[in-house]
mmCIF file of C-alpha atoms and ligand atoms in Angstrom:
data_model
loop_
_atom_site.group_PDB
_atom_site.id
_atom_site.type_symbol
_atom_site.label_atom_id
_atom_site.label_comp_id
_atom_site.label_asym_id
_atom_site.label_seq_id
_atom_site.Cartn_x
_atom_site.Cartn_y
_atom_site.Cartn_z
ATOM 1 C CA UNK A 1 -0.024 -0.061 -0.014
ATOM 2 C CA UNK A 2 1.059 3.563 -0.698
ATOM 3 C CA UNK A 3 1.890 5.260 2.562
ATOM 4 C CA UNK A 4 2.921 8.815 3.172
ATOM 5 C CA UNK A 5 6.094 9.201 5.205
ATOM 6 C CA UNK A 6 6.275 9.947 8.902
ATOM 7 C CA UNK A 7 9.868 10.676 8.861
ATOM 8 C CA UNK A 8 12.741 11.926 6.694
ATOM 9 C CA UNK A 9 15.457 9.652 8.086
ATOM 10 C CA UNK A 10 15.556 10.703 11.803
ATOM 11 C CA UNK A 11 13.524 13.948 11.283
ATOM 12 C CA UNK A 12 9.803 13.672 11.860
ATOM 13 C CA UNK A 13 7.562 15.152 9.172
ATOM 14 C CA UNK A 14 5.691 17.061 12.023
ATOM 15 C CA UNK A 15 9.044 18.860 13.074
ATOM 16 C CA UNK A 16 9.944 19.374 9.343
ATOM 17 C CA UNK A 17 6.479 21.083 8.697
ATOM 18 C CA UNK A 18 6.814 23.232 11.851
ATOM 19 C CA UNK A 19 10.397 24.298 11.443
ATOM 20 C CA UNK A 20 11.363 24.209 7.902
ATOM 21 C CA UNK A 21 8.543 23.899 5.395
ATOM 22 C CA UNK A 22 8.272 27.343 3.574
ATOM 23 C CA UNK A 23 10.885 28.770 6.016
ATOM 24 C CA UNK A 24 14.289 27.523 5.533
ATOM 25 C CA UNK A 25 16.475 25.031 3.714
ATOM 26 C CA UNK A 26 17.532 21.832 5.334
ATOM 27 C CA UNK A 27 19.898 18.958 4.225
ATOM 28 C CA UNK A 28 18.765 15.838 5.575
ATOM 29 C CA UNK A 29 21.430 12.921 5.461
ATOM 30 C CA UNK A 30 19.822 9.603 4.858
ATOM 31 C CA UNK A 31 16.404 10.889 4.459
ATOM 32 C CA UNK A 32 15.685 7.807 2.473
ATOM 33 C CA UNK A 33 17.941 5.128 3.992
ATOM 34 C CA UNK A 34 16.769 2.244 1.729
ATOM 35 C CA UNK A 35 16.594 4.120 -1.539
ATOM 36 C CA UNK A 36 17.019 2.107 -4.656
ATOM 37 C CA UNK A 37 17.564 3.571 -8.092
ATOM 38 C CA UNK A 38 13.974 4.443 -9.392
ATOM 39 C CA UNK A 39 14.935 4.423 -13.044
ATOM 40 C CA UNK A 40 17.942 3.457 -15.142
ATOM 41 C CA UNK A 41 19.691 6.177 -17.111
ATOM 42 C CA UNK A 42 18.785 4.464 -20.486
ATOM 43 C CA UNK A 43 15.211 4.346 -19.498
ATOM 44 C CA UNK A 44 15.220 8.081 -18.704
ATOM 45 C CA UNK A 45 16.995 8.776 -22.061
ATOM 46 C CA UNK A 46 14.301 6.593 -23.623
ATOM 47 C CA UNK A 47 11.552 8.644 -22.105
ATOM 48 C CA UNK A 48 12.940 11.835 -23.503
ATOM 49 C CA UNK A 49 12.499 10.461 -27.056
ATOM 50 C CA UNK A 50 8.765 10.483 -26.546
ATOM 51 C CA UNK A 51 6.802 13.346 -28.100
ATOM 52 C CA UNK A 52 4.468 13.870 -24.985
ATOM 53 C CA UNK A 53 7.441 13.849 -22.399
ATOM 54 C CA UNK A 54 8.889 17.203 -21.587
ATOM 55 C CA UNK A 55 12.630 17.212 -21.249
ATOM 56 C CA UNK A 56 15.665 19.344 -21.445
ATOM 57 C CA UNK A 57 19.310 18.854 -22.345
ATOM 58 C CA UNK A 58 21.814 21.233 -21.058
ATOM 59 C CA UNK A 59 25.369 21.230 -22.261
ATOM 60 C CA UNK A 60 28.103 22.857 -20.153
ATOM 61 C CA UNK A 61 30.544 23.904 -22.967
ATOM 62 C CA UNK A 62 32.542 27.117 -22.658
ATOM 63 C CA UNK A 63 31.338 30.135 -20.612
ATOM 64 C CA UNK A 64 27.773 30.077 -18.987
ATOM 65 C CA UNK A 65 26.500 32.460 -21.887
ATOM 66 C CA UNK A 66 27.428 29.743 -24.279
ATOM 67 C CA UNK A 67 25.694 26.843 -22.498
ATOM 68 C CA UNK A 68 23.344 25.161 -24.907
ATOM 69 C CA UNK A 69 19.758 24.310 -23.991
ATOM 70 C CA UNK A 70 17.878 21.818 -26.035
ATOM 71 C CA UNK A 71 14.221 21.074 -25.475
ATOM 72 C CA UNK A 72 12.843 17.416 -26.104
ATOM 73 C CA UNK A 73 11.735 15.242 -27.766
ATOM 74 C CA UNK A 74 15.408 14.136 -28.012
ATOM 75 C CA UNK A 75 16.751 11.924 -30.787
ATOM 76 C CA UNK A 76 18.772 8.800 -30.531
ATOM 77 C CA UNK A 77 21.583 10.818 -31.986
ATOM 78 C CA UNK A 78 21.640 13.084 -28.970
ATOM 79 C CA UNK A 79 22.764 10.122 -26.862
ATOM 80 C CA UNK A 80 25.098 8.536 -29.332
ATOM 81 C CA UNK A 81 27.190 11.690 -29.451
ATOM 82 C CA UNK A 82 30.447 11.692 -27.587
ATOM 83 C CA UNK A 83 30.808 15.025 -25.639
ATOM 84 C CA UNK A 84 34.114 16.035 -24.028
ATOM 85 C CA UNK A 85 32.213 18.380 -21.779
ATOM 86 C CA UNK A 86 29.631 17.850 -18.982
ATOM 87 C CA UNK A 87 25.949 17.633 -19.740
ATOM 88 C CA UNK A 88 22.590 17.070 -17.938
ATOM 89 C CA UNK A 89 19.258 15.528 -19.225
ATOM 90 C CA UNK A 90 16.295 16.601 -17.206
ATOM 91 C CA UNK A 91 13.027 14.799 -17.692
ATOM 92 C CA UNK A 92 9.613 16.310 -16.167
ATOM 93 C CA UNK A 93 6.718 14.340 -14.862
ATOM 94 C CA UNK A 94 8.562 10.920 -14.544
ATOM 95 C CA UNK A 95 5.920 9.853 -12.022
ATOM 96 C CA UNK A 96 3.317 9.758 -14.694
ATOM 97 C CA UNK A 97 5.200 7.114 -16.715
ATOM 98 C CA UNK A 98 7.091 4.898 -14.363
ATOM 99 C CA UNK A 99 5.222 3.130 -11.582
ATOM 100 C CA UNK A 100 8.129 3.049 -9.140
ATOM 101 C CA UNK A 101 8.557 6.796 -9.389
ATOM 102 C CA UNK A 102 4.736 7.276 -8.851
ATOM 103 C CA UNK A 103 5.039 5.130 -5.672
ATOM 104 C CA UNK A 104 7.945 7.151 -4.506
ATOM 105 C CA UNK A 105 5.902 10.397 -5.022
ATOM 106 C CA UNK A 106 3.178 9.045 -2.776
ATOM 107 C CA UNK A 107 5.631 9.315 0.219
ATOM 108 C CA UNK A 108 5.120 13.009 -0.205
ATOM 109 C CA UNK A 109 1.228 12.857 0.389
ATOM 110 C CA UNK A 110 1.749 14.423 3.784
ATOM 111 C CA UNK A 111 0.874 17.501 1.758
ATOM 112 C CA UNK A 112 -2.484 17.861 -0.120
ATOM 113 C CA UNK A 113 -2.567 16.406 -3.486
ATOM 114 C CA UNK A 114 -3.243 19.787 -5.022
ATOM 115 C CA UNK A 115 0.067 21.099 -3.594
ATOM 116 C CA UNK A 116 2.134 18.381 -5.316
ATOM 117 C CA UNK A 117 3.400 19.001 -8.835
ATOM 118 C CA UNK A 118 5.536 16.334 -10.185
ATOM 119 C CA UNK A 119 8.879 14.546 -10.126
ATOM 120 C CA UNK A 120 11.598 15.675 -12.480
ATOM 121 C CA UNK A 121 14.614 13.417 -12.706
ATOM 122 C CA UNK A 122 17.956 14.691 -13.847
ATOM 123 C CA UNK A 123 20.953 12.462 -15.242
ATOM 124 C CA UNK A 124 24.232 14.346 -15.194
ATOM 125 C CA UNK A 125 27.857 13.540 -16.087
ATOM 126 C CA UNK A 126 30.700 14.636 -13.677
ATOM 127 C CA UNK A 127 30.871 18.414 -13.604
ATOM 128 C CA UNK A 128 27.574 19.004 -14.994
ATOM 129 C CA UNK A 129 24.904 21.410 -13.694
ATOM 130 C CA UNK A 130 22.125 23.631 -14.804
ATOM 131 C CA UNK A 131 23.660 26.823 -13.191
ATOM 132 C CA UNK A 132 22.695 29.045 -10.349
ATOM 133 C CA UNK A 133 19.016 29.896 -10.227
ATOM 134 C CA UNK A 134 15.926 30.013 -8.034
ATOM 135 C CA UNK A 135 12.480 28.444 -8.396
ATOM 136 C CA UNK A 136 9.196 29.813 -7.132
ATOM 137 C CA UNK A 137 8.051 26.762 -5.452
ATOM 138 C CA UNK A 138 9.158 24.349 -2.867
ATOM 139 C CA UNK A 139 11.371 21.627 -3.889
ATOM 140 C CA UNK A 140 12.735 18.351 -2.438
ATOM 141 C CA UNK A 141 16.012 17.362 -4.037
ATOM 142 C CA UNK A 142 16.825 13.688 -3.461
ATOM 143 C CA UNK A 143 20.110 12.119 -4.449
ATOM 144 C CA UNK A 144 19.252 8.826 -6.229
ATOM 145 C CA UNK A 145 22.588 7.757 -7.549
ATOM 146 C CA UNK A 146 26.021 9.265 -7.751
ATOM 147 C CA UNK A 147 26.980 12.233 -5.852
ATOM 148 C CA UNK A 148 26.149 15.969 -6.296
ATOM 149 C CA UNK A 149 27.412 19.073 -4.743
ATOM 150 C CA UNK A 150 24.505 21.525 -3.763
ATOM 151 C CA UNK A 151 25.417 25.200 -2.969
ATOM 152 C CA UNK A 152 22.597 27.290 -1.566
ATOM 153 C CA UNK A 153 22.712 31.006 -1.702
ATOM 154 C CA UNK A 154 20.842 34.318 -1.229
ATOM 155 C CA UNK A 155 17.024 34.880 -1.216
ATOM 156 C CA UNK A 156 15.966 36.025 -4.585
ATOM 157 C CA UNK A 157 12.909 37.767 -6.224
ATOM 158 C CA UNK A 158 11.719 38.816 -9.641
ATOM 159 C CA UNK A 159 13.968 41.750 -9.393
ATOM 160 C CA UNK A 160 17.189 39.590 -8.906
ATOM 161 C CA UNK A 161 19.495 40.273 -11.908
ATOM 162 C CA UNK A 162 19.800 37.437 -14.400
ATOM 163 C CA UNK A 163 22.841 36.518 -16.462
ATOM 164 C CA UNK A 164 22.729 37.192 -20.171
ATOM 165 C CA UNK A 165 21.516 34.019 -21.599
ATOM 166 C CA UNK A 166 18.595 33.791 -24.014
ATOM 167 C CA UNK A 167 17.194 30.487 -22.702
ATOM 168 C CA UNK A 168 18.295 29.658 -19.203
ATOM 169 C CA UNK A 169 17.172 31.941 -16.278
ATOM 170 C CA UNK A 170 20.547 31.853 -14.497
ATOM 171 C CA UNK A 171 21.456 34.304 -11.772
ATOM 172 C CA UNK A 172 23.985 37.031 -12.472
ATOM 173 C CA UNK A 173 25.297 36.940 -8.890
ATOM 174 C CA UNK A 174 25.474 34.019 -6.550
ATOM 175 C CA UNK A 175 26.560 34.134 -2.868
ATOM 176 C CA UNK A 176 27.253 30.742 -1.583
ATOM 177 C CA UNK A 177 26.073 30.513 1.993
ATOM 178 C CA UNK A 178 26.146 26.734 2.463
ATOM 179 C CA UNK A 179 27.301 23.860 0.566
ATOM 180 C CA UNK A 180 26.414 20.073 0.936
ATOM 181 C CA UNK A 181 27.748 16.972 -0.957
ATOM 182 C CA UNK A 182 24.774 14.685 -1.338
ATOM 183 C CA UNK A 183 25.060 10.854 -1.472
ATOM 184 C CA UNK A 184 22.310 8.443 -2.445
ATOM 185 C CA UNK A 185 19.518 8.756 0.047
ATOM 186 C CA UNK A 186 20.317 12.335 1.188
ATOM 187 C CA UNK A 187 17.820 15.088 0.538
ATOM 188 C CA UNK A 188 17.929 18.878 0.276
ATOM 189 C CA UNK A 189 14.684 20.722 0.884
ATOM 190 C CA UNK A 190 14.575 24.400 -0.462
ATOM 191 C CA UNK A 191 11.656 26.727 0.062
ATOM 192 C CA UNK A 192 10.707 29.065 -2.709
ATOM 193 C CA UNK A 193 13.080 31.882 -3.861
ATOM 194 C CA UNK A 194 16.320 30.342 -2.515
ATOM 195 C CA UNK A 195 19.237 30.568 -5.010
ATOM 196 C CA UNK A 196 20.929 27.300 -5.550
ATOM 197 C CA UNK A 197 23.411 25.521 -7.800
ATOM 198 C CA UNK A 198 24.142 21.853 -8.203
ATOM 199 C CA UNK A 199 27.248 20.421 -9.830
ATOM 200 C CA UNK A 200 27.548 16.569 -10.343
ATOM 201 C CA UNK A 201 30.662 15.197 -8.593
ATOM 202 C CA UNK A 202 30.389 11.853 -10.386
ATOM 203 C CA UNK A 203 29.174 10.296 -13.619
ATOM 204 C CA UNK A 204 25.680 8.784 -13.524
ATOM 205 C CA UNK A 205 24.423 11.448 -11.088
ATOM 206 C CA UNK A 206 20.732 11.034 -10.577
ATOM 207 C CA UNK A 207 18.623 13.617 -8.796
ATOM 208 C CA UNK A 208 14.950 13.199 -8.113
ATOM 209 C CA UNK A 209 13.186 16.660 -7.746
ATOM 210 C CA UNK A 210 9.871 16.520 -6.116
ATOM 211 C CA UNK A 211 8.328 19.868 -7.106
ATOM 212 C CA UNK A 212 5.402 21.529 -5.343
ATOM 213 C CA UNK A 213 2.676 23.786 -6.661
ATOM 214 C CA UNK A 214 1.731 27.167 -5.361
ATOM 215 C CA UNK A 215 -0.518 29.277 -7.806
ATOM 216 C CA UNK A 216 0.355 32.848 -7.827
ATOM 217 C CA UNK A 217 -2.078 35.482 -6.840
ATOM 218 C CA UNK A 218 -2.333 36.292 -10.486
ATOM 219 C CA UNK A 219 -3.054 32.823 -11.429
ATOM 220 C CA UNK A 220 -5.809 32.485 -8.756
ATOM 221 C CA UNK A 221 -7.543 35.811 -9.806
ATOM 222 C CA UNK A 222 -7.008 35.347 -13.473
ATOM 223 C CA UNK A 223 -8.033 31.739 -13.473
ATOM 224 C CA UNK A 224 -11.031 32.245 -11.296
ATOM 225 C CA UNK A 225 -12.226 35.189 -13.440
ATOM 226 C CA UNK A 226 -11.746 33.068 -16.748
ATOM 227 C CA UNK A 227 -13.631 30.247 -15.222
ATOM 228 C CA UNK A 228 -16.743 32.518 -14.109
ATOM 229 C CA UNK A 229 -16.588 34.228 -17.335
ATOM 230 C CA UNK A 230 -17.195 31.126 -19.206
ATOM 231 C CA UNK A 231 -20.259 30.275 -17.102
ATOM 232 C CA UNK A 232 -21.924 33.710 -17.806
ATOM 233 C CA UNK A 233 -24.260 34.410 -20.722
ATOM 234 C CA UNK A 234 -23.387 37.467 -22.767
ATOM 235 C CA UNK A 235 -26.988 38.518 -22.153
ATOM 236 C CA UNK A 236 -26.192 39.245 -18.615
ATOM 237 C CA UNK A 237 -25.155 42.855 -18.726
ATOM 238 C CA UNK A 238 -24.534 45.813 -16.669
ATOM 239 C CA UNK A 239 -27.677 47.896 -15.971
ATOM 240 C CA UNK A 240 -27.943 51.246 -14.202
ATOM 241 C CA UNK A 241 -30.605 53.980 -13.831
ATOM 242 C CA UNK A 242 -29.540 57.293 -15.163
ATOM 243 C CA UNK A 243 -28.748 59.523 -12.336
ATOM 244 C CA UNK A 244 -27.909 63.173 -12.178
ATOM 245 C CA UNK A 245 -24.194 63.006 -12.719
ATOM 246 C CA UNK A 246 -21.658 65.051 -14.905
ATOM 247 C CA UNK A 247 -21.381 63.168 -18.188
ATOM 248 C CA UNK A 248 -17.698 62.856 -17.784
ATOM 249 C CA UNK A 249 -17.792 61.197 -14.430
ATOM 250 C CA UNK A 250 -17.699 57.534 -13.514
ATOM 251 C CA UNK A 251 -19.518 57.607 -10.355
ATOM 252 C CA UNK A 252 -19.247 55.907 -7.053
ATOM 253 C CA UNK A 253 -22.542 54.206 -7.834
ATOM 254 C CA UNK A 254 -21.024 52.973 -11.124
ATOM 255 C CA UNK A 255 -18.228 51.290 -9.272
ATOM 256 C CA UNK A 256 -20.466 49.862 -6.627
ATOM 257 C CA UNK A 257 -22.500 48.136 -9.359
ATOM 258 C CA UNK A 258 -19.258 46.609 -10.604
ATOM 259 C CA UNK A 259 -18.386 45.345 -7.069
ATOM 260 C CA UNK A 260 -21.869 43.981 -6.877
ATOM 261 C CA UNK A 261 -21.537 41.872 -10.032
ATOM 262 C CA UNK A 262 -18.191 40.414 -8.877
ATOM 263 C CA UNK A 263 -19.192 39.868 -5.355
ATOM 264 C CA UNK A 264 -22.358 37.908 -6.450
ATOM 265 C CA UNK A 265 -19.903 35.361 -8.181
ATOM 266 C CA UNK A 266 -17.392 35.295 -5.334
ATOM 267 C CA UNK A 267 -19.143 32.346 -3.386
ATOM 268 C CA UNK A 268 -17.299 29.398 -1.840
ATOM 269 C CA UNK A 269 -19.192 27.052 -4.088
ATOM 270 C CA UNK A 270 -17.844 28.820 -7.123
ATOM 271 C CA UNK A 271 -14.338 28.994 -5.886
ATOM 272 C CA UNK A 272 -14.329 25.258 -4.923
ATOM 273 C CA UNK A 273 -15.688 24.272 -8.352
ATOM 274 C CA UNK A 274 -12.964 26.313 -10.090
ATOM 275 C CA UNK A 275 -10.202 25.271 -7.789
ATOM 276 C CA UNK A 276 -11.032 21.542 -7.861
ATOM 277 C CA UNK A 277 -11.242 21.522 -11.644
ATOM 278 C CA UNK A 278 -8.084 23.689 -12.033
ATOM 279 C CA UNK A 279 -5.930 21.902 -9.574
ATOM 280 C CA UNK A 280 -6.787 18.320 -11.030
ATOM 281 C CA UNK A 281 -6.362 19.298 -14.631
ATOM 282 C CA UNK A 282 -4.093 16.717 -16.186
ATOM 283 C CA UNK A 283 -0.534 17.797 -16.277
ATOM 284 C CA UNK A 284 -0.134 16.057 -19.562
ATOM 285 C CA UNK A 285 -3.379 15.747 -21.541
ATOM 286 C CA UNK A 286 -1.703 13.579 -24.096
ATOM 287 C CA UNK A 287 -1.149 10.812 -21.746
ATOM 288 C CA UNK A 288 -2.736 7.545 -23.065
ATOM 289 C CA UNK A 289 -4.550 5.972 -20.095
ATOM 290 C CA UNK A 290 -7.412 4.371 -21.911
ATOM 291 C CA UNK A 291 -8.704 1.186 -20.388
ATOM 292 C CA UNK A 292 -10.793 -1.602 -21.829
ATOM 293 C CA UNK A 293 -14.444 -0.847 -20.785
ATOM 294 C CA UNK A 294 -15.776 -3.030 -17.869
ATOM 295 C CA UNK A 295 -19.566 -3.658 -17.128
ATOM 296 C CA UNK A 296 -21.394 -4.568 -14.008
ATOM 297 C CA UNK A 297 -20.900 -8.306 -14.367
ATOM 298 C CA UNK A 298 -17.197 -8.162 -14.974
ATOM 299 C CA UNK A 299 -16.905 -6.028 -11.946
ATOM 300 C CA UNK A 300 -18.789 -8.723 -10.063
ATOM 301 C CA UNK A 301 -16.313 -11.279 -11.183
ATOM 302 C CA UNK A 302 -13.397 -9.302 -9.876
ATOM 303 C CA UNK A 303 -15.118 -9.032 -6.554
ATOM 304 C CA UNK A 304 -15.671 -12.740 -6.311
ATOM 305 C CA UNK A 305 -11.854 -13.505 -7.070
ATOM 306 C CA UNK A 306 -10.844 -11.120 -4.334
ATOM 307 C CA UNK A 307 -7.240 -10.725 -5.430
ATOM 308 C CA UNK A 308 -5.416 -7.760 -6.823
ATOM 309 C CA UNK A 309 -5.978 -3.898 -6.261
ATOM 310 C CA UNK A 310 -7.814 -1.108 -7.930
ATOM 311 C CA UNK A 311 -5.387 1.896 -8.637
ATOM 312 C CA UNK A 312 -5.707 5.344 -9.517
ATOM 313 C CA UNK A 313 -3.925 5.528 -12.887
ATOM 314 C CA UNK A 314 -0.320 6.960 -12.674
ATOM 315 C CA UNK A 315 -0.330 10.723 -13.502
ATOM 316 C CA UNK A 316 -4.181 11.175 -12.930
ATOM 317 C CA UNK A 317 -4.923 13.949 -10.520
ATOM 318 C CA UNK A 318 -7.837 13.411 -8.109
ATOM 319 C CA UNK A 319 -9.194 15.436 -5.139
ATOM 320 C CA UNK A 320 -12.630 16.325 -3.563
ATOM 321 C CA UNK A 321 -14.322 19.026 -1.714
ATOM 322 C CA UNK A 322 -17.399 19.143 0.516
ATOM 323 C CA UNK A 323 -20.207 21.409 -0.551
ATOM 324 C CA UNK A 324 -23.411 22.702 1.019
ATOM 325 C CA UNK A 325 -25.261 19.914 3.054
ATOM 326 C CA UNK A 326 -22.558 17.338 3.123
ATOM 327 C CA UNK A 327 -22.545 16.919 -0.598
ATOM 328 C CA UNK A 328 -19.183 15.765 -2.038
ATOM 329 C CA UNK A 329 -17.794 16.743 -5.474
ATOM 330 C CA UNK A 330 -15.002 14.601 -6.996
ATOM 331 C CA UNK A 331 -12.581 16.265 -9.194
ATOM 332 C CA UNK A 332 -10.575 14.125 -11.460
ATOM 333 C CA UNK A 333 -8.488 15.252 -14.543
ATOM 334 C CA UNK A 334 -10.241 18.459 -14.416
ATOM 335 C CA UNK A 335 -13.841 16.911 -14.405
ATOM 336 C CA UNK A 336 -16.141 17.705 -11.621
ATOM 337 C CA UNK A 337 -18.396 14.888 -10.670
ATOM 338 C CA UNK A 338 -21.038 15.435 -8.057
ATOM 339 C CA UNK A 339 -21.396 12.412 -5.858
ATOM 340 C CA UNK A 340 -24.555 11.168 -4.200
ATOM 341 C CA UNK A 341 -24.065 10.199 -0.525
ATOM 342 C CA UNK A 342 -23.940 6.483 -1.331
ATOM 343 C CA UNK A 343 -20.895 7.111 -3.471
ATOM 344 C CA UNK A 344 -18.908 9.388 -1.186
ATOM 345 C CA UNK A 345 -16.947 6.570 0.566
ATOM 346 C CA UNK A 346 -15.722 5.293 -2.731
ATOM 347 C CA UNK A 347 -14.651 8.858 -3.949
ATOM 348 C CA UNK A 348 -12.857 9.493 -0.766
ATOM 349 C CA UNK A 349 -11.050 6.289 -0.616
ATOM 350 C CA UNK A 350 -9.747 6.599 -4.077
ATOM 351 C CA UNK A 351 -8.647 10.230 -3.739
ATOM 352 C CA UNK A 352 -7.127 9.592 -0.212
ATOM 353 C CA UNK A 353 -5.451 6.293 -0.729
ATOM 354 C CA UNK A 354 -4.912 5.954 -4.584
ATOM 355 C CA UNK A 355 -4.952 2.179 -4.073
ATOM 356 C CA UNK A 356 -7.794 -0.112 -2.752
ATOM 357 C CA UNK A 357 -7.353 -3.838 -2.319
ATOM 358 C CA UNK A 358 -10.107 -5.643 -4.056
ATOM 359 C CA UNK A 359 -11.033 -7.449 -0.881
ATOM 360 C CA UNK A 360 -11.923 -4.151 0.661
ATOM 361 C CA UNK A 361 -13.913 -2.974 -2.372
ATOM 362 C CA UNK A 362 -17.259 -4.662 -2.000
ATOM 363 C CA UNK A 363 -18.792 -2.283 0.685
ATOM 364 C CA UNK A 364 -17.535 0.597 -1.318
ATOM 365 C CA UNK A 365 -19.554 -0.227 -4.425
ATOM 366 C CA UNK A 366 -22.409 -1.943 -2.811
ATOM 367 C CA UNK A 367 -24.964 0.687 -3.876
ATOM 368 C CA UNK A 368 -25.895 1.092 -7.567
ATOM 369 C CA UNK A 369 -24.693 4.913 -7.367
ATOM 370 C CA UNK A 370 -21.281 3.934 -6.156
ATOM 371 C CA UNK A 371 -21.032 1.034 -8.621
ATOM 372 C CA UNK A 372 -21.915 3.610 -11.466
ATOM 373 C CA UNK A 373 -19.303 5.930 -10.400
ATOM 374 C CA UNK A 374 -16.841 3.134 -10.094
ATOM 375 C CA UNK A 375 -17.535 2.032 -13.736
ATOM 376 C CA UNK A 376 -17.467 5.641 -15.051
ATOM 377 C CA UNK A 377 -13.980 6.196 -13.554
ATOM 378 C CA UNK A 378 -12.738 3.002 -14.835
ATOM 379 C CA UNK A 379 -14.169 3.312 -18.324
ATOM 380 C CA UNK A 380 -12.449 6.787 -18.610
ATOM 381 C CA UNK A 381 -9.112 5.012 -17.718
ATOM 382 C CA UNK A 382 -8.744 6.930 -14.524
ATOM 383 C CA UNK A 383 -8.685 3.897 -12.342
ATOM 384 C CA UNK A 384 -7.570 0.362 -13.261
ATOM 385 C CA UNK A 385 -7.623 -3.130 -11.914
ATOM 386 C CA UNK A 386 -4.011 -4.430 -11.320
ATOM 387 C CA UNK A 387 -3.775 -8.059 -10.492
ATOM 388 C CA UNK A 388 -0.165 -8.165 -9.670
HETATM 389 C C1 SIN B 401 18.983 19.213 -11.409
HETATM 390 O O1 SIN B 401 18.431 18.208 -10.882
HETATM 391 O O2 SIN B 401 20.116 19.244 -11.867
HETATM 392 C C2 SIN B 401 18.370 20.618 -11.130
HETATM 393 C C3 SIN B 401 17.318 20.634 -10.257
HETATM 394 C C4 SIN B 401 17.026 21.976 -9.835
HETATM 395 O O3 SIN B 401 18.006 22.851 -9.462
HETATM 396 O O4 SIN B 401 15.854 22.513 -9.601
HETATM 397 CO CO1 CO B 402 16.154 24.521 -8.911
#
């Protein structure tokens, strides 16, 4: 079963959350004492050849202003090439494609699923790095294989000067405050906006970056306004009585009318509908997750056999909110599904656990409403039966 962590090595998650999360960086030695490689270098390279996979290759030849950034999909020739300078391959969203990486990501479910973004994996040769930069989200950098030196520096902002480079957002200045050499199983946590620079100390240096999400205020306000805008009819228009006001003036009353229109839409229900749909939108819409359709009698057969598990498909985003009088809305891959009371247990179990043993499934789908929900989710490819 997929279990969120209780400890990073010796440090409890409670202490981490109270003392470090969103506050200060920490290097945790042996955060994952039993870590085993999650993916082989050639498998990572193979993923970067796929059209739907987001990847980058950075070559550290010459001065940083000469460094070359190439976006995927890569070609076989990119890996057949002999380079006498260091290089890094970075592949985004590997948890969507590799079950072991998806399972590793579930260790981070001590935070709400909507806060989690993806796992990026980098492969670097000795001496390679992506340069000094900052990210606007929290990141957990876990050393998978090989060894990497991480230097952490000053707090940055949108006004921090950037080096002259057309493609890479590298910092012009970097003040090293601390430096750590990470071995497999060690982890560095960085809150948003902290400058950092990683350099591989060995070949086959694999770093797993667990990235978090934090929508900007601009994303929240712009996204919500767009969502509401799509629900409204063009027939709904501003009306106002004509009052005695100088023709050149926009009156306080005109402004109050605008506020009224906006305030009417600013309900918790609208916010929850928008946020649930937005935060579960597929990271990668091109992902092929189709499942062969199942009907009620096939489902009954699975229940009788009582083996295997039902899994939420790798890369599928799922969450729920409570609305009004105990009603639950399930959000999955951007779709909003209102659930009748008889289906809420199933929706919650899927969203909270991601994996349900078939032997525990019968009570969750005992009612026709919950069985119908199960079949809809299955036949969309959002959940699947795994008999391993
Ligand atoms: C890397 O894995 O090389 C870069 C990760 C990062 O700095 O965000
Ligand atoms: Co970074």
